PDB file of C-alpha atoms in Angstrom:
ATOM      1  CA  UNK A 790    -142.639  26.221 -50.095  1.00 65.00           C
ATOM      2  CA  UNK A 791    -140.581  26.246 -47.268  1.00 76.00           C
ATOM      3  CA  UNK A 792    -137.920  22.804 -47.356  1.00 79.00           C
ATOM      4  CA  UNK A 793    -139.342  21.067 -44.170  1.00 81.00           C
ATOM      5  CA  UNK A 794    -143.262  21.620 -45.795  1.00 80.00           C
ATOM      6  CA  UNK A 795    -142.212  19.666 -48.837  1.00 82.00           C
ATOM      7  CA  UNK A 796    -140.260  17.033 -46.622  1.00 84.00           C
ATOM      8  CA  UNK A 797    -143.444  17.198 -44.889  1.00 84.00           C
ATOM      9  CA  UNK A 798    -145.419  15.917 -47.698  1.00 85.00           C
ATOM     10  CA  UNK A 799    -143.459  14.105 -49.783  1.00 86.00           C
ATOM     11  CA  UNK A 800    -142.228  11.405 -47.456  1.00 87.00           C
ATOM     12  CA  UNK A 801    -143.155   7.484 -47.675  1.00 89.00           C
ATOM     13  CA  UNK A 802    -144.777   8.150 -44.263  1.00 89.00           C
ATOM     14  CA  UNK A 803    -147.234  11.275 -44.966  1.00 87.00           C
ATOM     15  CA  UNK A 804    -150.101   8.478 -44.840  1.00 86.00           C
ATOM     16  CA  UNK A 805    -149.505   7.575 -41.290  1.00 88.00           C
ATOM     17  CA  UNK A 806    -151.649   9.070 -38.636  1.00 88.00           C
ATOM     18  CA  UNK A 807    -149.993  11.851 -36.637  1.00 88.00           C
ATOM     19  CA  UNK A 808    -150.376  10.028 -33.383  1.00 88.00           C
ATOM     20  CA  UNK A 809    -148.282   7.200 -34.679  1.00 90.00           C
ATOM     21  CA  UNK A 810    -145.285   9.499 -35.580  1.00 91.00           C
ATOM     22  CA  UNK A 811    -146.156  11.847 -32.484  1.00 91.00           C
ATOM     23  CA  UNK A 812    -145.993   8.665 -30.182  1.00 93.00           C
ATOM     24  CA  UNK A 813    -142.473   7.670 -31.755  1.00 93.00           C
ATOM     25  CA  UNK A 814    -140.934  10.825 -32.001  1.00 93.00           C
ATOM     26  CA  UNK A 815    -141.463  11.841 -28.652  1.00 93.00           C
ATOM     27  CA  UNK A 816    -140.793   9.048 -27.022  1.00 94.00           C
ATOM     28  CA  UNK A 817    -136.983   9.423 -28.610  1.00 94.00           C
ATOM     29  CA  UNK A 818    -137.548  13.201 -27.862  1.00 94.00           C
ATOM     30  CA  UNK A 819    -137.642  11.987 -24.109  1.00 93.00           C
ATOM     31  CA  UNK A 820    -135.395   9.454 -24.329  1.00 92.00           C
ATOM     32  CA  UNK A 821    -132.617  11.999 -25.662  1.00 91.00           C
ATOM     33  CA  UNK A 822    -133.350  14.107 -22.510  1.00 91.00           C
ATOM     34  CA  UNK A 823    -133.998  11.354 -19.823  1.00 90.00           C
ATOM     35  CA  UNK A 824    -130.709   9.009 -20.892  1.00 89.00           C
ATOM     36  CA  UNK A 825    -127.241   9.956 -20.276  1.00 88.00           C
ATOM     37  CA  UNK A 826    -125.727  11.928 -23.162  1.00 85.00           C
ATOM     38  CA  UNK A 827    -122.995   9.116 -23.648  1.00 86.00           C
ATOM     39  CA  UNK A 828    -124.142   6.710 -25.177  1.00 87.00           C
ATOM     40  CA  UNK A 829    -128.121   7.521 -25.251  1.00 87.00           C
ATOM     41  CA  UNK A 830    -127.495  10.958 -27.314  1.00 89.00           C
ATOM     42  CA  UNK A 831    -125.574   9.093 -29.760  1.00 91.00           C
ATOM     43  CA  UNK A 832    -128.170   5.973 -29.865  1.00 92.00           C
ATOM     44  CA  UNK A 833    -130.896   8.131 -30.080  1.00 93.00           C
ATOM     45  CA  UNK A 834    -129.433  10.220 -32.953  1.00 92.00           C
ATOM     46  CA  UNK A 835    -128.591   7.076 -34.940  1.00 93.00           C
ATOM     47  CA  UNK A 836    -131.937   6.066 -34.634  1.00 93.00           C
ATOM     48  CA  UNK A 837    -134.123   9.000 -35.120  1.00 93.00           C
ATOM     49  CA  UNK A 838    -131.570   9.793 -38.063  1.00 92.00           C
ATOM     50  CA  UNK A 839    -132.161   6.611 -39.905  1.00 93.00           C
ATOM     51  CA  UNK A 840    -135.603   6.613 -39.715  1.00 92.00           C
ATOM     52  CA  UNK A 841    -135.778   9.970 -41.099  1.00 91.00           C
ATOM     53  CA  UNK A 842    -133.454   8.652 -44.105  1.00 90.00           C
ATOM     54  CA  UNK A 843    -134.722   4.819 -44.445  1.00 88.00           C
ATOM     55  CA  UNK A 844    -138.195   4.220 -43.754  1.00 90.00           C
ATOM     56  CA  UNK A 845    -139.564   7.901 -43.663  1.00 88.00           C
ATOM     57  CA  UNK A 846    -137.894   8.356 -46.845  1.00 87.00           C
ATOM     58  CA  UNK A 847    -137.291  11.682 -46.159  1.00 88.00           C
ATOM     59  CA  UNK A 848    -133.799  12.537 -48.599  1.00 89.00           C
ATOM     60  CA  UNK A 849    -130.452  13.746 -47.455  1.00 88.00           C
ATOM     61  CA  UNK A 850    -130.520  17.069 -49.114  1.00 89.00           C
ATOM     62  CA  UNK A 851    -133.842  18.039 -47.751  1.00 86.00           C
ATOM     63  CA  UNK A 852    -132.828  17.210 -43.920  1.00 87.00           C
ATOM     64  CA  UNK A 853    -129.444  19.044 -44.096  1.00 89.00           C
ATOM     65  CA  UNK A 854    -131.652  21.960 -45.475  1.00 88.00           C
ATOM     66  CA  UNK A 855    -133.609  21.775 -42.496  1.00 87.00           C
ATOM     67  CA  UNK A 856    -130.981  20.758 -39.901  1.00 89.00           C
ATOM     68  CA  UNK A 857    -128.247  23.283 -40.551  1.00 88.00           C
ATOM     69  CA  UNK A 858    -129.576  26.586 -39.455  1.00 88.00           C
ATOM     70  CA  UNK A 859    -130.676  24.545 -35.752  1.00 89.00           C
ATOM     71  CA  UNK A 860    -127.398  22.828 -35.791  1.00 90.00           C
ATOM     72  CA  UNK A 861    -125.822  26.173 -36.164  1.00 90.00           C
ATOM     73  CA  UNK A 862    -127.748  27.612 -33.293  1.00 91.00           C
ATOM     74  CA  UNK A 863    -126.299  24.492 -31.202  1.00 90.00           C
ATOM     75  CA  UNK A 864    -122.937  24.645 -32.161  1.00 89.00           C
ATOM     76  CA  UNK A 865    -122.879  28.104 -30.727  1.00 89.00           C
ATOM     77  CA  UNK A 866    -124.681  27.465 -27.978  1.00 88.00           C
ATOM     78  CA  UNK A 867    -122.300  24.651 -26.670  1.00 88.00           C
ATOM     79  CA  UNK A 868    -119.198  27.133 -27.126  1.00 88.00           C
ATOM     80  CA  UNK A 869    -119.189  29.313 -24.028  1.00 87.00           C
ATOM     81  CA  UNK A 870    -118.756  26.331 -21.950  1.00 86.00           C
ATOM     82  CA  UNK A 871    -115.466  26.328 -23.480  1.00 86.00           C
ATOM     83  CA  UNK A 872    -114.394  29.559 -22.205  1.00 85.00           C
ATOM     84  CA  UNK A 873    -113.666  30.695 -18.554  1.00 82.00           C
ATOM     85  CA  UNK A 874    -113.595  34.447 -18.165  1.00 81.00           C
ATOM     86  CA  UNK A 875    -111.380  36.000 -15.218  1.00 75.00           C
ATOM     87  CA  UNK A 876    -108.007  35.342 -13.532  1.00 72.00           C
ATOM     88  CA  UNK A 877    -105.067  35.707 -15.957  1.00 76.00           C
ATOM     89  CA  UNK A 878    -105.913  35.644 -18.557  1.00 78.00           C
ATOM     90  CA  UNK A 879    -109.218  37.316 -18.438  1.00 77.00           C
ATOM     91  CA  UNK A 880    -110.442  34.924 -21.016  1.00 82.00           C
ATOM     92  CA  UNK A 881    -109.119  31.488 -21.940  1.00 81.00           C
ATOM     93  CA  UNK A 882    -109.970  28.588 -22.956  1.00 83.00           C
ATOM     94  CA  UNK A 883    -110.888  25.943 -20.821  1.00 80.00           C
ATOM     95  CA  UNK A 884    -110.666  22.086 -21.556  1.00 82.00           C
ATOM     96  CA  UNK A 885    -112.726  20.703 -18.322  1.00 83.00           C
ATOM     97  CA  UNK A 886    -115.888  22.662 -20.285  1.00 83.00           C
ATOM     98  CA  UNK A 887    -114.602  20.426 -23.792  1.00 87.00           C
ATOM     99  CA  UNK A 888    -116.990  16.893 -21.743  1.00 87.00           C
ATOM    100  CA  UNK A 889    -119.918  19.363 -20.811  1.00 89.00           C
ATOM    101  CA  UNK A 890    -120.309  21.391 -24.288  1.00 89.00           C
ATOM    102  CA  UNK A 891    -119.753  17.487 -26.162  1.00 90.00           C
ATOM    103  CA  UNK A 892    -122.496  16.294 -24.157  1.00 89.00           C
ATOM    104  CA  UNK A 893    -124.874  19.441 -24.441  1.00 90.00           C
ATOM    105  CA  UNK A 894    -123.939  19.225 -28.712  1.00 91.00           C
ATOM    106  CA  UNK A 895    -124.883  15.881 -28.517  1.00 91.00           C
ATOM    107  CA  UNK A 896    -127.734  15.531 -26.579  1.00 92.00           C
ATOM    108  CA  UNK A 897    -129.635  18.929 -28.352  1.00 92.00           C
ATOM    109  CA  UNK A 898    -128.701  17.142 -32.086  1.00 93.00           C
ATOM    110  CA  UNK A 899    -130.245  13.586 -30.435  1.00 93.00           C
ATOM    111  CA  UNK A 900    -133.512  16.001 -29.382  1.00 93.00           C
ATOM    112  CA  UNK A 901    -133.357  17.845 -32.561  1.00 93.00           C
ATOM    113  CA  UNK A 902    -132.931  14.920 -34.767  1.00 93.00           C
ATOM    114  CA  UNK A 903    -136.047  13.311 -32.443  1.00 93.00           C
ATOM    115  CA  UNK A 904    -138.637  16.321 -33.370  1.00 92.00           C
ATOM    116  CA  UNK A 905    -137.542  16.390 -36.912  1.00 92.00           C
ATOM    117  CA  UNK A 906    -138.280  12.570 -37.666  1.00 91.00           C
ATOM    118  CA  UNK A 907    -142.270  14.133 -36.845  1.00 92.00           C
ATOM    119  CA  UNK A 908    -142.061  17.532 -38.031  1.00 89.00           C
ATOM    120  CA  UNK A 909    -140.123  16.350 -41.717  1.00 90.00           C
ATOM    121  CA  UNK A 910    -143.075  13.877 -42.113  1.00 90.00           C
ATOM    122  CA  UNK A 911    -146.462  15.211 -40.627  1.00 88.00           C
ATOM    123  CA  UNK A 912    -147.508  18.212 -42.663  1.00 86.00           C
ATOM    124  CA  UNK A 913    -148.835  21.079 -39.776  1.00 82.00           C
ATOM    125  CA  UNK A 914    -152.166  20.923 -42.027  1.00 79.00           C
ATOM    126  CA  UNK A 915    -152.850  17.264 -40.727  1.00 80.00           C
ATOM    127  CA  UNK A 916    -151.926  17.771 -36.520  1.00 82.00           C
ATOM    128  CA  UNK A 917    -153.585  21.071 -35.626  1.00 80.00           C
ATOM    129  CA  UNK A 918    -157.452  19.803 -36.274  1.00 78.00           C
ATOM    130  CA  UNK A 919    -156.350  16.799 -34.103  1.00 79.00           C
ATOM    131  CA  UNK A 920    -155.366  18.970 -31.134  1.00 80.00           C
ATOM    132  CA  UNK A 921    -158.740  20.040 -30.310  1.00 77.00           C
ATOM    133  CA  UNK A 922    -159.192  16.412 -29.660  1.00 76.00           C
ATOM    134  CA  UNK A 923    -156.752  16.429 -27.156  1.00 78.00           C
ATOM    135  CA  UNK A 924    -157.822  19.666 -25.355  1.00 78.00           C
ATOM    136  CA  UNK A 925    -156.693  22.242 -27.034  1.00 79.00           C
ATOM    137  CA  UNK A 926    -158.852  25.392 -27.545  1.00 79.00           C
ATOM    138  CA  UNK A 927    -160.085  25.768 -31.031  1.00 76.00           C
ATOM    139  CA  UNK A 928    -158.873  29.248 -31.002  1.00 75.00           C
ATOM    140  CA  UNK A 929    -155.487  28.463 -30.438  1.00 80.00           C
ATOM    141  CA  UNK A 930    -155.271  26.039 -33.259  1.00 79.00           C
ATOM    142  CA  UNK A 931    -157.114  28.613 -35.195  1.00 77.00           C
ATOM    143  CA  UNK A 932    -154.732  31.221 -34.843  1.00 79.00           C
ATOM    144  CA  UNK A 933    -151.870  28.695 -35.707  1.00 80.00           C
ATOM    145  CA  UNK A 934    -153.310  28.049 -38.605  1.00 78.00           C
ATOM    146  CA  UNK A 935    -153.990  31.622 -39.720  1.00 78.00           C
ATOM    147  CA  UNK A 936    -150.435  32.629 -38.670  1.00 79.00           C
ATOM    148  CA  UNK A 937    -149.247  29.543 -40.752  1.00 79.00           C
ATOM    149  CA  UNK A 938    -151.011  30.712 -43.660  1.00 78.00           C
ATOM    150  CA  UNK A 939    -149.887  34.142 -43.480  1.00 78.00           C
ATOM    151  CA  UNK A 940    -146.269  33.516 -42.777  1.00 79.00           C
ATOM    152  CA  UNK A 941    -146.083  31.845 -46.840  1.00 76.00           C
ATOM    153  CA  UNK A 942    -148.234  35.246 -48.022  1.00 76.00           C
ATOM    154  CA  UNK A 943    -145.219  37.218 -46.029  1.00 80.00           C
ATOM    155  CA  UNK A 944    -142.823  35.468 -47.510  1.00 79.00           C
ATOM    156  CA  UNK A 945    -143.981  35.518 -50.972  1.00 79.00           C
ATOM    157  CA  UNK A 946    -144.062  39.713 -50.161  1.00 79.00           C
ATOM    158  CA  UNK A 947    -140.659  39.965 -48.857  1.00 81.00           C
ATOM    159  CA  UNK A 948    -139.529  37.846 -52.168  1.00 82.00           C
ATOM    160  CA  UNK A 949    -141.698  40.269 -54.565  1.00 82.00           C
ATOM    161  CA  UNK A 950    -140.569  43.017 -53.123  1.00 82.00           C
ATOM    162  CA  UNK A 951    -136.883  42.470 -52.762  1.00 83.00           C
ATOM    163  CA  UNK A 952    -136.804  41.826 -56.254  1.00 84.00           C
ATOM    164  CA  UNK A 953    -137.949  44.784 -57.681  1.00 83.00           C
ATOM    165  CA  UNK A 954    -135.611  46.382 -55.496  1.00 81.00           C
ATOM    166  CA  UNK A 955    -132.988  44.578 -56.851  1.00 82.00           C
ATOM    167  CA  UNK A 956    -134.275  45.555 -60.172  1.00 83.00           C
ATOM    168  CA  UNK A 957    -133.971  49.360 -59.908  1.00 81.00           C
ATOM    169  CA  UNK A 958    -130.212  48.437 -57.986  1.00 80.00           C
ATOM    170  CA  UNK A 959    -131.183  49.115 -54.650  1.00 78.00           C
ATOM    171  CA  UNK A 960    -128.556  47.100 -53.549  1.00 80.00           C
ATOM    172  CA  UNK A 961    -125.937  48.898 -55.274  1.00 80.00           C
ATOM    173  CA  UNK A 962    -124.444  49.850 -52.453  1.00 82.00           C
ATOM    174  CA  UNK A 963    -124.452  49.839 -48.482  1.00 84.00           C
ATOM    175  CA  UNK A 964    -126.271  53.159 -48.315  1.00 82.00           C
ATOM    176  CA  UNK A 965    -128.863  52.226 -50.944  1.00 83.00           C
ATOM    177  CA  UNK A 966    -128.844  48.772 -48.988  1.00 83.00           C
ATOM    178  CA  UNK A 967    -130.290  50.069 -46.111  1.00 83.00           C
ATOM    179  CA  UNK A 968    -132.619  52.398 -47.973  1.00 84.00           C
ATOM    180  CA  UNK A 969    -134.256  49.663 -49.415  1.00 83.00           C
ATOM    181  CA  UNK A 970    -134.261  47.104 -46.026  1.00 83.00           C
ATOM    182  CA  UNK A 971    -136.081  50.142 -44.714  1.00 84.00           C
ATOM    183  CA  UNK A 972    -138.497  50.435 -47.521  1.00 83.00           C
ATOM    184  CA  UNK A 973    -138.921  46.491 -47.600  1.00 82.00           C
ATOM    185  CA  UNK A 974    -140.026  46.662 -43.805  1.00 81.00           C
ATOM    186  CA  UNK A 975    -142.579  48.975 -44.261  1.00 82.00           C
ATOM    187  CA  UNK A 976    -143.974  47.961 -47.427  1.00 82.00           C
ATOM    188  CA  UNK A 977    -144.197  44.244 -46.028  1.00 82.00           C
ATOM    189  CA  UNK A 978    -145.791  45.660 -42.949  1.00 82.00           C
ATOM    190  CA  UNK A 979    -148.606  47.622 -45.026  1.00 83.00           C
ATOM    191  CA  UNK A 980    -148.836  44.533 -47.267  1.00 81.00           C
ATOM    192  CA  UNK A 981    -149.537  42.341 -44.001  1.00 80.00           C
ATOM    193  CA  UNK A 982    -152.184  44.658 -41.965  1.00 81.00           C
ATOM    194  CA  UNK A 983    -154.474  45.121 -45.258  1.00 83.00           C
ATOM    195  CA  UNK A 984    -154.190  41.491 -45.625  1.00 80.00           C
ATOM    196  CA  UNK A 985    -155.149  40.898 -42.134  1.00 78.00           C
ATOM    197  CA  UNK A 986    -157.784  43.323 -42.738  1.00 83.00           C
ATOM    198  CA  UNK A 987    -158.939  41.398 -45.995  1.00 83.00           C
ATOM    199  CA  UNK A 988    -159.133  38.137 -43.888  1.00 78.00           C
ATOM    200  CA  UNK A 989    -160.870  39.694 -41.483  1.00 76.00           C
ATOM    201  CA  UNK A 990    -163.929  41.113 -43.905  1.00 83.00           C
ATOM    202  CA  UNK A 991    -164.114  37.487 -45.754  1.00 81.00           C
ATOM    203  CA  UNK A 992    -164.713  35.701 -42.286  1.00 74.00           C
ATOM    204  CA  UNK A 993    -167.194  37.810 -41.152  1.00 77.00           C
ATOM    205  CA  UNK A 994    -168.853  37.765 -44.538  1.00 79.00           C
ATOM    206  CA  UNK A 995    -168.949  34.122 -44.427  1.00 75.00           C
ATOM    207  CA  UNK A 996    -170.792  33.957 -41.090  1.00 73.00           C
ATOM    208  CA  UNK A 997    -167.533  33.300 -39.004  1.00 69.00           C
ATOM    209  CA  UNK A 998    -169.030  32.669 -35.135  1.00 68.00           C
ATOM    210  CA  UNK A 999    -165.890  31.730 -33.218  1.00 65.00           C
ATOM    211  CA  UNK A1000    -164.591  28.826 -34.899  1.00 67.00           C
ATOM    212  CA  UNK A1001    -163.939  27.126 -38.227  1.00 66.00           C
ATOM    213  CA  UNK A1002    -164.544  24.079 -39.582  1.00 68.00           C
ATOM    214  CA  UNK A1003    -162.533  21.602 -40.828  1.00 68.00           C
ATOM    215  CA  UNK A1004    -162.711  18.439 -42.469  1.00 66.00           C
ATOM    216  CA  UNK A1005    -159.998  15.896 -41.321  1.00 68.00           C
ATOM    217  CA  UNK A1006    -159.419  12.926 -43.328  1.00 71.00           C
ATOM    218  CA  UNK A1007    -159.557   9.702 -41.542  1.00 77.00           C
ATOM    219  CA  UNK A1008    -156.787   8.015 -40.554  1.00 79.00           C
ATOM    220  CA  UNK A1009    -156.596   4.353 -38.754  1.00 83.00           C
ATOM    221  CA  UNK A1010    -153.982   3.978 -36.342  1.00 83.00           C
ATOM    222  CA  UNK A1011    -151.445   1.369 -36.962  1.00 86.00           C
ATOM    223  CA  UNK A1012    -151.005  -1.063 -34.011  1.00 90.00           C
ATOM    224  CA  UNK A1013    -148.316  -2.752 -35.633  1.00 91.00           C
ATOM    225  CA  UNK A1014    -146.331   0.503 -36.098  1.00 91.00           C
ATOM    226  CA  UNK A1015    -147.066   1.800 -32.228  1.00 91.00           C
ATOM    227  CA  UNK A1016    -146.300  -1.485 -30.942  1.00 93.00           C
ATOM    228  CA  UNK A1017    -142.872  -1.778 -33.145  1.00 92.00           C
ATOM    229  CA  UNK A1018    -142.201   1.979 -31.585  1.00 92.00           C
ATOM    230  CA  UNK A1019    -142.010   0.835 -28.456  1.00 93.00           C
ATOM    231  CA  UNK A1020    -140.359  -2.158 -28.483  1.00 94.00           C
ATOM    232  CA  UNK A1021    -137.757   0.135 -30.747  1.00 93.00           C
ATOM    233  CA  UNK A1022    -137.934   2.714 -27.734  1.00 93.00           C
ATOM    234  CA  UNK A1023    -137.379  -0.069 -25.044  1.00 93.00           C
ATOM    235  CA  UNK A1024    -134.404  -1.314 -26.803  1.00 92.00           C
ATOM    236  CA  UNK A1025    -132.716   2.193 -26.960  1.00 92.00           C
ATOM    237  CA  UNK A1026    -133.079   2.495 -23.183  1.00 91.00           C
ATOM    238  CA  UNK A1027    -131.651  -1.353 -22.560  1.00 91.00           C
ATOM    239  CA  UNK A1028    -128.730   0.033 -24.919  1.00 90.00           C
ATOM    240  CA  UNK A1029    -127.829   2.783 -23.228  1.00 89.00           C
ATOM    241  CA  UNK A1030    -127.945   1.294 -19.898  1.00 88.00           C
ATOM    242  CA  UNK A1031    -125.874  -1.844 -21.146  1.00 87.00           C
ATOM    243  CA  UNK A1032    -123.489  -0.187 -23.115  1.00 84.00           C
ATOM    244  CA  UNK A1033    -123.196   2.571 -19.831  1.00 76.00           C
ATOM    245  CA  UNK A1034    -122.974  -0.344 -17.700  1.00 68.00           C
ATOM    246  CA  UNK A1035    -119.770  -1.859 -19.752  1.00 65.00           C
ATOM    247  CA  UNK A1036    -118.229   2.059 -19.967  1.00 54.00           C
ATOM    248  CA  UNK A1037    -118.620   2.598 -16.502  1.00 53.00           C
TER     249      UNK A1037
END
């Protein structure tokens, strides 16, 4: 299982109807792009991070799992505004890019932080029935869900097969290396179409006319929780504006 899945449904707020956490979530998902990035990235990180860690229940190890490949994508994302390329010389390092790539780092961790308080504690099993609800086509949820499914099958292919690789050294050395990332591609792709194939033959089998059904557990929406989101969202904006307000 993949480290945000069993985040996903191990946390104190699995329970919770989606909408709850979607309505939350968001709303400091837009509140990290809407405020300015000093202080509203910060405040909005601070928050969305300690609800992830305190009430969500959600522990440190398993969010820095989750958060470091992103944060690595971020960190080198905000570098090139830190470099100016031309003049003498041709590439240097400039510090009037150091207040730009600070506020672009923080405000992406603040937005990151925001959709991983939903995605580390709504499993994808419990929001994609709910979207037809909202709109949706069923066959787009549908083929999320299939994709979903076979991305764990994948996986559990690439693992089988890499270790019997390993097992006959195929990894010896660089040459053998790339012999056997070669024979791992293909082999996973083979192992992929005649699953696809499988899946294919057992939904037509079972009578499969364009869409699948699915039993979703009822949920109750909490009125005290969305009505203590938005007060909590309304004080992150007042804040940012004060505490702008005094910096400025």
């Amino acid at each position: 299982m993949l480290p945000l899945d069993a985040a996903a449904y191990t946390n104190r707020w699995r329970p919770r109807h989606p909408g709850e956490k979607a309505f939350l979530s968001l709303g400091l998902l837009a509140c990290a792009v809407a405020l300015p990035p000093w202080p509203g990235a910060l405040i909005v990180g601070v928050v969305a991070g300690a609800l992830l860690l305190g009430p969500a229940g959600v522990r440190p190890r398993q969010a820095w799992r989750v958060l470091s490949v992103p944060l690595g994508f971020v960190a080198v994302g905000s570098l090139p505004l830190l470099v100016a390329v031309g003049g003498r010389p041709w590439i240097r390092f400039e510090p009037s890019g150091l207040p730009m790539a600070l506020g672009l780092a923080a405000r992406a961790t603040a937005a990151l932080l925001s959709l991983l308080l939903f995605a580390a504690t709504t499993p994808l099993a419990d929001t994609l029935p709910r979207l037809t609800r909202l709109g949706v086509p069923a066959a787009v949820t549908e083929v999320a869900a299939l994709m979903y499914r076979m991305l764990f099958l994948l996986l559990d292919s690439v693992h089988a097969v890499r270790e019997a690789q390993a097992s006959r050294l195929g990894f010896r050395t660089w040459a053998t290396s790339y012999r056997s990332l070669a024979g791992q591609g293909g082999a996973i792709f083979v192992r992929a179409f005649d699953r696809a194939r499988r899946l294919e033959a057992g939904l037509a089998l079972r009578g499969y006319t364009g869409s699948l059904r699915i039993e979703v557990e009822q949920r109750p929406v909490s009125r005290p929780f969305v009505a203590g989101s938005a007060v909590l969202l309304g004080t992150v904006v007042a804040a940012t504006l004060a505490l702008r307000g005094v910096v400025a």
